[in-house]
CSV table of C-alpha atoms and ligand atoms in Angstrom, one decimal:
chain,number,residue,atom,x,y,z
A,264,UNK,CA,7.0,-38.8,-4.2
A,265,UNK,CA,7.6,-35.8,-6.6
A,266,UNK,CA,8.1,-32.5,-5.8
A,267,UNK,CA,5.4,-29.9,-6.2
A,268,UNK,CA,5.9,-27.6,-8.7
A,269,UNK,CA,5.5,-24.1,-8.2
A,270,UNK,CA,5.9,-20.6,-10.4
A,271,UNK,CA,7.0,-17.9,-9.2
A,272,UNK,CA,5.9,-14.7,-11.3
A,273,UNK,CA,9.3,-12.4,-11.0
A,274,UNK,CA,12.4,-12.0,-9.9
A,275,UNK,CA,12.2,-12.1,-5.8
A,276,UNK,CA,14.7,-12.3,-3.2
A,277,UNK,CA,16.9,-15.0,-3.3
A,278,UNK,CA,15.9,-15.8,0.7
A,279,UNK,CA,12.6,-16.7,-0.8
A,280,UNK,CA,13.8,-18.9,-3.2
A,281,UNK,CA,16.0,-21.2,-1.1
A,282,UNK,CA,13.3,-21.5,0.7
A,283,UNK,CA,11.4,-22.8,-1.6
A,284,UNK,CA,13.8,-24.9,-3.3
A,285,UNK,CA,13.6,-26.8,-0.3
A,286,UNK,CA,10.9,-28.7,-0.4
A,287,UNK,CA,9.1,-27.5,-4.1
A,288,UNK,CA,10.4,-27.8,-7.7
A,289,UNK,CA,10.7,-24.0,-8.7
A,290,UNK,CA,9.4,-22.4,-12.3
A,291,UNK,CA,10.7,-19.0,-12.0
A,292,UNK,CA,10.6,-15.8,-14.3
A,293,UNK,CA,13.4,-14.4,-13.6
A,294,UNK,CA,13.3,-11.2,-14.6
A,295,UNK,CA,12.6,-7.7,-12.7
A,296,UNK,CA,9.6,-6.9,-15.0
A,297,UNK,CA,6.2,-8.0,-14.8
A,298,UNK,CA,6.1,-11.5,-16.9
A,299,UNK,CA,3.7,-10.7,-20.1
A,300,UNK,CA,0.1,-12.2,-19.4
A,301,UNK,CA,0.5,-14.9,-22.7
A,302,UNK,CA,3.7,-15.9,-21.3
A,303,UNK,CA,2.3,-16.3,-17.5
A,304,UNK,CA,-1.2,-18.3,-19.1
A,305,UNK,CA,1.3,-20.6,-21.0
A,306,UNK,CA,3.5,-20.7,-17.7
A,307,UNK,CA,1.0,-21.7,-14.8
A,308,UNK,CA,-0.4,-24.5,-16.8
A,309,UNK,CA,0.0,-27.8,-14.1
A,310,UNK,CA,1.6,-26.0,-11.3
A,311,UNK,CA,0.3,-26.9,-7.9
A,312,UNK,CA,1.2,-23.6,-6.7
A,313,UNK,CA,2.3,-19.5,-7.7
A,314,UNK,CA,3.8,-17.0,-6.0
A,315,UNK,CA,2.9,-13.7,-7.7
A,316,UNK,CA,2.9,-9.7,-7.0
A,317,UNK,CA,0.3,-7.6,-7.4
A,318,UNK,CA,1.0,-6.6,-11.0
A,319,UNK,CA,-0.3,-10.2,-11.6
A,320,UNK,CA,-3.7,-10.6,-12.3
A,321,UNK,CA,-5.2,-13.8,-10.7
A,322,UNK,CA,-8.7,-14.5,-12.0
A,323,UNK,CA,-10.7,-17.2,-13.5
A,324,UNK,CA,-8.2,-17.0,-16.8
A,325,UNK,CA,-5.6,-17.7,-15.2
A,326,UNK,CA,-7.0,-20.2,-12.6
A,327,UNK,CA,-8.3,-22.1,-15.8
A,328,UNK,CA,-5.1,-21.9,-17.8
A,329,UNK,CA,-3.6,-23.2,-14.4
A,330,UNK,CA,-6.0,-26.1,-14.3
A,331,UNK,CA,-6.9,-28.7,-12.0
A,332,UNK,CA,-3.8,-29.3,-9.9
A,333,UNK,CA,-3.6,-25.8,-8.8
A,334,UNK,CA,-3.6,-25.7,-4.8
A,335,UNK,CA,-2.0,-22.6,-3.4
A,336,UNK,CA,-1.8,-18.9,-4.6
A,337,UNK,CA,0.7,-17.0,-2.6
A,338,UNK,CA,0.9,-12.9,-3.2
A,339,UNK,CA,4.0,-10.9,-1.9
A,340,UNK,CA,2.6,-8.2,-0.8
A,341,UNK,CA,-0.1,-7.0,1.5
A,342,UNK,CA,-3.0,-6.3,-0.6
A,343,UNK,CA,-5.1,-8.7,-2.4
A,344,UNK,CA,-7.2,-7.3,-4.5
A,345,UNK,CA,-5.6,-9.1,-8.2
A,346,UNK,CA,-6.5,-12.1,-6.8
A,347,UNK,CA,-10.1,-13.1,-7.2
A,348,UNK,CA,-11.0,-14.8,-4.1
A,349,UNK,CA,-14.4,-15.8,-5.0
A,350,UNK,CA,-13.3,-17.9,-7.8
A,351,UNK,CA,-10.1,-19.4,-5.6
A,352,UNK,CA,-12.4,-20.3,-3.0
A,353,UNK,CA,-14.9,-21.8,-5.6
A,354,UNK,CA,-11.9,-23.7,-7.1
A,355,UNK,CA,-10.4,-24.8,-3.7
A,356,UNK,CA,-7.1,-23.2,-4.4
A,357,UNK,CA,-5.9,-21.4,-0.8
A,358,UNK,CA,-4.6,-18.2,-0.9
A,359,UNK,CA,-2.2,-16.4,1.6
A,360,UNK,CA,-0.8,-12.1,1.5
A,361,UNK,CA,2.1,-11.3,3.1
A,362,UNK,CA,0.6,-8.5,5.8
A,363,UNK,CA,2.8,-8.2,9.0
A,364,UNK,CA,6.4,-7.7,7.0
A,365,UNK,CA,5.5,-4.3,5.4
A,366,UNK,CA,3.3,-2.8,7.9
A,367,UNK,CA,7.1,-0.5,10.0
A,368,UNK,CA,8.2,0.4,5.7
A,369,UNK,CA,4.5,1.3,4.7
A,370,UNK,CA,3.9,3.3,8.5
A,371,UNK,CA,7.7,4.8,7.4
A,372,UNK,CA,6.8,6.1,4.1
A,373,UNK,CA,3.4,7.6,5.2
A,374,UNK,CA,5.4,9.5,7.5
A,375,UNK,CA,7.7,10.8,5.1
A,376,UNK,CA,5.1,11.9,2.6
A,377,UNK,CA,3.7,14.1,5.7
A,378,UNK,CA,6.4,15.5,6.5
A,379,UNK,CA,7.7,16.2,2.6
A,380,UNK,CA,3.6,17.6,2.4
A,381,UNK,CA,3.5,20.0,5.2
A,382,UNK,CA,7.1,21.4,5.1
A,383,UNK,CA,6.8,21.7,1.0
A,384,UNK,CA,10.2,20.3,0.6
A,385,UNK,CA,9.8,19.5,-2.6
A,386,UNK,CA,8.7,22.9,-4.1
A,387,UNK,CA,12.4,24.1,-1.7
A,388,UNK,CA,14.2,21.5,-3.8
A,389,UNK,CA,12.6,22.5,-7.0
A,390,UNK,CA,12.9,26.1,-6.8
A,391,UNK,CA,17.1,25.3,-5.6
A,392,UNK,CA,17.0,23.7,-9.1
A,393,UNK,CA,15.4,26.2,-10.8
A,394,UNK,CA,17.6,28.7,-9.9
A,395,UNK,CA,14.2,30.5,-8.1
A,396,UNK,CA,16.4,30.5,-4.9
A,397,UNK,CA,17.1,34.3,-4.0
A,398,UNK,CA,18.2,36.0,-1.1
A,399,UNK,CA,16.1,34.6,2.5
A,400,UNK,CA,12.6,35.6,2.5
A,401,UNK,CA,10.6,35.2,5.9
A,402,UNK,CA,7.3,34.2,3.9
A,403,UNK,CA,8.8,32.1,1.0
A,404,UNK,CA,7.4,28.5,0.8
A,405,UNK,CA,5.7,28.4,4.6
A,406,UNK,CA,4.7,24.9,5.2
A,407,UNK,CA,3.2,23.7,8.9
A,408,UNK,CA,4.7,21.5,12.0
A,409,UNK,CA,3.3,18.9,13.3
A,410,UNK,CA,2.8,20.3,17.0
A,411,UNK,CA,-0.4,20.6,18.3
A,412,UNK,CA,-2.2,19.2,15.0
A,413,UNK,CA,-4.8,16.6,14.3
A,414,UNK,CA,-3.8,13.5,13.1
A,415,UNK,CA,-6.4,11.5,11.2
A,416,UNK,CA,-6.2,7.6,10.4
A,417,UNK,CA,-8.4,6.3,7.7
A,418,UNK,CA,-8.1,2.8,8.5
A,419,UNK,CA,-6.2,1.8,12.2
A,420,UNK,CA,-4.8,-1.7,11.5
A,421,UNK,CA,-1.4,-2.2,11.3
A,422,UNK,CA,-0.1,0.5,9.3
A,423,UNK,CA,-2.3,3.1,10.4
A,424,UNK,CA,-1.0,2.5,14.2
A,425,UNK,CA,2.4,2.6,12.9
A,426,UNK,CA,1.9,6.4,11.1
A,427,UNK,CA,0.7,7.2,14.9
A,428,UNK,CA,2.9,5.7,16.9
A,429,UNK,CA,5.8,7.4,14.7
A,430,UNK,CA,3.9,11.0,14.8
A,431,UNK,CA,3.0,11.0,18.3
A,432,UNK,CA,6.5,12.2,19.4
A,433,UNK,CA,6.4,14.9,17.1
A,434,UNK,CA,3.9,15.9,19.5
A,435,UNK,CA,0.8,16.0,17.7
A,436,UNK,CA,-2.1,17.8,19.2
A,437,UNK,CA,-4.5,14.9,18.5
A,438,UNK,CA,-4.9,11.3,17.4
A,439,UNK,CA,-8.0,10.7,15.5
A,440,UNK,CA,-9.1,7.8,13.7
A,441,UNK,CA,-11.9,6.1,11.8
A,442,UNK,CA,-12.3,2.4,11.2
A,443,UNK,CA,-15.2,-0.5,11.4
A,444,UNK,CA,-13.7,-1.2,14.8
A,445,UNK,CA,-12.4,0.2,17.8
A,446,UNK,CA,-8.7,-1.0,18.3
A,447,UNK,CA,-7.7,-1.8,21.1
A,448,UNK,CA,-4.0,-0.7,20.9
A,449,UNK,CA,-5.1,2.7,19.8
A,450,UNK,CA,-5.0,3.5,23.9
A,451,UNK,CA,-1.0,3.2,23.0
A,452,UNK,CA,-1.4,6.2,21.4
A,453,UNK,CA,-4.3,7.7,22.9
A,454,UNK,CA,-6.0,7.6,19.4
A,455,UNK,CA,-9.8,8.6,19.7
A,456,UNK,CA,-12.3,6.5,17.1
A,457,UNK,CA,-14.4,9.6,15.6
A,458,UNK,CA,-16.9,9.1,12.9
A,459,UNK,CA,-16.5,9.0,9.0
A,460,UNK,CA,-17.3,13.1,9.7
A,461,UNK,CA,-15.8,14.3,12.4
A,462,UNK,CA,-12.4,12.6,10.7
A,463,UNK,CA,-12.9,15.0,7.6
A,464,UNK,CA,-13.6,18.2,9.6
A,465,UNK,CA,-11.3,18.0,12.2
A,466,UNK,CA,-8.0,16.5,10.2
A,467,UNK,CA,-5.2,19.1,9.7
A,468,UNK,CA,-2.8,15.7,8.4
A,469,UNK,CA,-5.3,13.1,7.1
A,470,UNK,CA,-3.5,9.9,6.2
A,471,UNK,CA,-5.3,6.9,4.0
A,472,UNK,CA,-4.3,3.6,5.0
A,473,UNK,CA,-6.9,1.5,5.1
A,474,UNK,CA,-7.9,-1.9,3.1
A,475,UNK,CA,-9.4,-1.7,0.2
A,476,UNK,CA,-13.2,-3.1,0.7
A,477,UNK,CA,-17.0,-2.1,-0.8
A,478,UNK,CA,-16.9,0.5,2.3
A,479,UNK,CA,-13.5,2.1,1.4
A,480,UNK,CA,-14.0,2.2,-2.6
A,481,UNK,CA,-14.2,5.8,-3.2
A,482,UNK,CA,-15.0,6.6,0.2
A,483,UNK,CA,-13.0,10.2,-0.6
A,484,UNK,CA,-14.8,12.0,-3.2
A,485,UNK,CA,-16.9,15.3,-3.8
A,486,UNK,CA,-18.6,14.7,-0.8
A,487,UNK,CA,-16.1,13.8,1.7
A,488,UNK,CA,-13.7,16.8,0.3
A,489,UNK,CA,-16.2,19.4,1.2
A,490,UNK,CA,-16.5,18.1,4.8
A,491,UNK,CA,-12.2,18.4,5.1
A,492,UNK,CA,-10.4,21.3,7.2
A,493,UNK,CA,-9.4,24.6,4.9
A,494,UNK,CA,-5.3,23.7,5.2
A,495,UNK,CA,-5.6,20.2,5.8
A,496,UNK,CA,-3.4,17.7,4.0
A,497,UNK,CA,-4.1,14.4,2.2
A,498,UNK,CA,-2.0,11.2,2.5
A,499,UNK,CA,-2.8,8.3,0.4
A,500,UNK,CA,-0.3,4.9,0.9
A,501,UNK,CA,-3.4,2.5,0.9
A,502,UNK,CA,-4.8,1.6,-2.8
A,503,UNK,CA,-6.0,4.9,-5.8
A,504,UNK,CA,-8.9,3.4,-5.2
A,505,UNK,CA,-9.7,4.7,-2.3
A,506,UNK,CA,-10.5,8.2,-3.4
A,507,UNK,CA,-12.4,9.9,-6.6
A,508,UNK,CA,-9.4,11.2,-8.1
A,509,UNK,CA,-11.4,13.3,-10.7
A,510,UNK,CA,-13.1,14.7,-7.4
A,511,UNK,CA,-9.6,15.3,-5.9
A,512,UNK,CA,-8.6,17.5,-8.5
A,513,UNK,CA,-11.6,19.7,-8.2
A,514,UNK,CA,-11.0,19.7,-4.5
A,515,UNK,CA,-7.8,21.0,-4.9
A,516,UNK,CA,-8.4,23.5,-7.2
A,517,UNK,CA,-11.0,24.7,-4.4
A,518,UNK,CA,-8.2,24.5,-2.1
A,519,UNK,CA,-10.0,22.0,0.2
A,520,UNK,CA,-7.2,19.5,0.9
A,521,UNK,CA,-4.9,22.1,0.2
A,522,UNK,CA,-2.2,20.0,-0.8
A,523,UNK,CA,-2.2,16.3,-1.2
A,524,UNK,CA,0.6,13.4,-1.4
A,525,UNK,CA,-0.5,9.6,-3.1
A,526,UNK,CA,1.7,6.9,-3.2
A,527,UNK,CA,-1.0,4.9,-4.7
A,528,UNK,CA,-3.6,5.8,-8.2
A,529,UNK,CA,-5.3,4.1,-10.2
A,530,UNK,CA,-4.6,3.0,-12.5
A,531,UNK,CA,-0.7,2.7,-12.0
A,532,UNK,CA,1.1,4.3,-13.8
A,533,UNK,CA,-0.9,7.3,-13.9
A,534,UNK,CA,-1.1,8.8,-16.9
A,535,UNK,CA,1.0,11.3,-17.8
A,536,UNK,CA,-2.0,14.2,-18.4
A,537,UNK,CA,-3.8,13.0,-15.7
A,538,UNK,CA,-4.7,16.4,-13.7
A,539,UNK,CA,-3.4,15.4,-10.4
A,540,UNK,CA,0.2,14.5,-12.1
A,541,UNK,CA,0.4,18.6,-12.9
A,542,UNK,CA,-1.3,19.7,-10.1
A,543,UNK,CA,1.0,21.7,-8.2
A,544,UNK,CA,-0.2,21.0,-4.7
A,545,UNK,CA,-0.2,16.7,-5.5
A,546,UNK,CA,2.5,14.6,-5.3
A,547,UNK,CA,2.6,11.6,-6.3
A,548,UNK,CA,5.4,8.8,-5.6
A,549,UNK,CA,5.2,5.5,-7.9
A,550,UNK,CA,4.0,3.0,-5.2
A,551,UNK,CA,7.3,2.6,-3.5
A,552,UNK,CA,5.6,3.0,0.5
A,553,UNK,CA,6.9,-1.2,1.4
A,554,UNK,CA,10.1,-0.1,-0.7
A,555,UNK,CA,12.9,-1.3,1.0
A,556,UNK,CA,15.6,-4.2,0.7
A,557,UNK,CA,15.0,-5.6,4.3
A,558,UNK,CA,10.9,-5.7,3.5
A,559,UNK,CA,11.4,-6.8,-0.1
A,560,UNK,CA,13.3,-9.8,1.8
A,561,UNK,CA,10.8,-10.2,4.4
A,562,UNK,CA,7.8,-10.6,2.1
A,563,UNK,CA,9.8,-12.7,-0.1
A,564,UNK,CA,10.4,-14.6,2.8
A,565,UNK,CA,7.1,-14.8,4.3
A,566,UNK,CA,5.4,-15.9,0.7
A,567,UNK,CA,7.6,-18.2,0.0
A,568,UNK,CA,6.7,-20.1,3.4
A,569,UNK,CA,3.1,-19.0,2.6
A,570,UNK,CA,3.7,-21.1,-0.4
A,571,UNK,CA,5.2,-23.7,1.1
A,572,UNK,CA,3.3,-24.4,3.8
A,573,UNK,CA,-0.1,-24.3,2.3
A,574,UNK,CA,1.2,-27.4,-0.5
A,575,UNK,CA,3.2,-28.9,2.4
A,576,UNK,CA,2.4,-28.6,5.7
A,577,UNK,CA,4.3,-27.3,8.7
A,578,UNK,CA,8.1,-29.3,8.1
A,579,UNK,CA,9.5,-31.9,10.3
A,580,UNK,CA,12.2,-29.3,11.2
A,581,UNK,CA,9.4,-27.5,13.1
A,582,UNK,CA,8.7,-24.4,15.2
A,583,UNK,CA,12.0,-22.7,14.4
A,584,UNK,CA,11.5,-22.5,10.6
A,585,UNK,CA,8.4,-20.1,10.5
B,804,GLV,O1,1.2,-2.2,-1.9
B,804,GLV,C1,1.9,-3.1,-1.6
B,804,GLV,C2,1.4,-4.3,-1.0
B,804,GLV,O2,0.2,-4.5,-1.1
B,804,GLV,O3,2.2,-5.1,-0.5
């Protein structure tokens, strides 16, 4: 019986490719950069299966240019939303995200943009550069600790326990969170569930990391900024989405967050005038929070088996494969 063919959208890991190569006749583009949409159309046309990123959008285009063989669609990475499931559903074509690998790099990276917020390291470096750096000063770039604040959660699944799991030794005051359900390992961490409100007024360090759903689009604009703590931070790894930036700028001009750290905006890249790129109380990293080489591996690894597994079926060779 011949192979199934898959396409792979980028340049991944070679883990995941020998994996695939195992069972599946691989279509690759090979190349660090995001494959140019003609190119992918002309690509995908026949494939039983694709394993794509999220700079790939996976809509009813594509799932046409595709066609009817089309089985499987399997995204490295966590989120999902360039995929429309609606119209893979409607077209029987499974699709699989790769969520457990990035959660310990994503709860990581939270934690460094919280710490790089409330100790203004960044403004310290920039002024070191700017030649600003003058004899010691008691009062010169004063940041907070972390002792005896309140932690907010936006969102307490699996990256959102790892922010608090990695900030409770830092001896937090308090662990609050707010989420459609109560978790049950938030005990672990003695992490309170609190209302939408009492998350806003009572965060000092308020981190996003929640999935992207109707209930979480925007869920952080005028409205939720005027309920936040005067000095409170902002921490965004999740999706832009998530908050109003135009509302975000205001709010920080009003100085309610008083500073604010994204690793995620939409749209990505942000552009260059945006208002939050020169504001000088937001930073913003270019969505690097599951950056590193031993997660990049892992969800190679885990979509290519995604993949795999969804044309295939479990292998002979068993248990000790997945
Ligand atoms: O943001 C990264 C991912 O969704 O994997």
């Amino acid at each position: 019986m011949a192979k199934p063919v898959v396409y792979v959208t980028r340049k991944i890991p070679d883990a995941g490719l020998k994996i695939l190569r195992q069972r599946l006749t691989v279509k690759h583009w090979d190349s660090e950069d995001a494959i140019p949409r003609d190119e992918l159309l002309k690509n995908v046309a026949g494939v039983d299966g694709i394993l794509c990123t999220i700079s790939d959008k996976i809509d009813k285009e594509l799932l046409e240019a595709a066609g009817s063989n089309l089985k499987a669609i399997s995204t490295m990475s966590v989120g999902e939303t360039h995929i429309d499931k609606q119209e893979c559903d409607r077209r029987l074509v499974h699709v699989a995200n790769a969520p457990e690998v990035a959660s310990d790099s994503a709860a990581e990276f939270t934690v460094a943009l919280v710490l790089l917020t409330a100790r203004r390291l960044l403004e310290g470096m920039e002024a070191v550069v700017s030649g600003e750096w003058g004899p010691w000063r008691p009062m010169w770039i004063v940041g907070f600790e972390m002792v005896d604040r309140t932690l907010g959660i936006f969102g307490f699944g699996r990256v959102g326990f790892g922010v608090a799991r990695r900030l409770r030794p830092f001896n937090v005051g308090k662990i609050i969170y707010h989420d459609l359900f109560r978790a049950g390992y938030a005990d672990q961490v003695d992490a309170k569930l609190v209302t939408f409100d009492t998350l806003l007024n009572e965060s000092d360090i308020l981190c996003i990391c929640c999935n992207v759903t109707a209930q979480t689009v925007h869920a952080f604009d005028k409205e939720a900024f005027s309920k936040m703590k005067a000095g409170s931070i902002l921490v965004n790894t999740a999706r832009g989405t998530v908050i109003n930036q135009d509302d975000l700028a205001e709010a920080l001009d009003a100085g309610i967050p008083h500073a604010a750290a994204l690793d995620v905006t939409e749209p990505e890249p942000l552009p260059l005038d945006h208002p939050l790129m020169v504001h000088p109380r937001c930073i913003i990293s270019p969505h690097m929070g599951t950056a590193t080489m031993d997660t990049r591996i892992n969800m190679a690894v885990a979509a290519a088996k995604n993949l795999d597994v969804m044309l295939l079926g479990m292998p002979d060779s068993g248990e000790n494969w997945l």
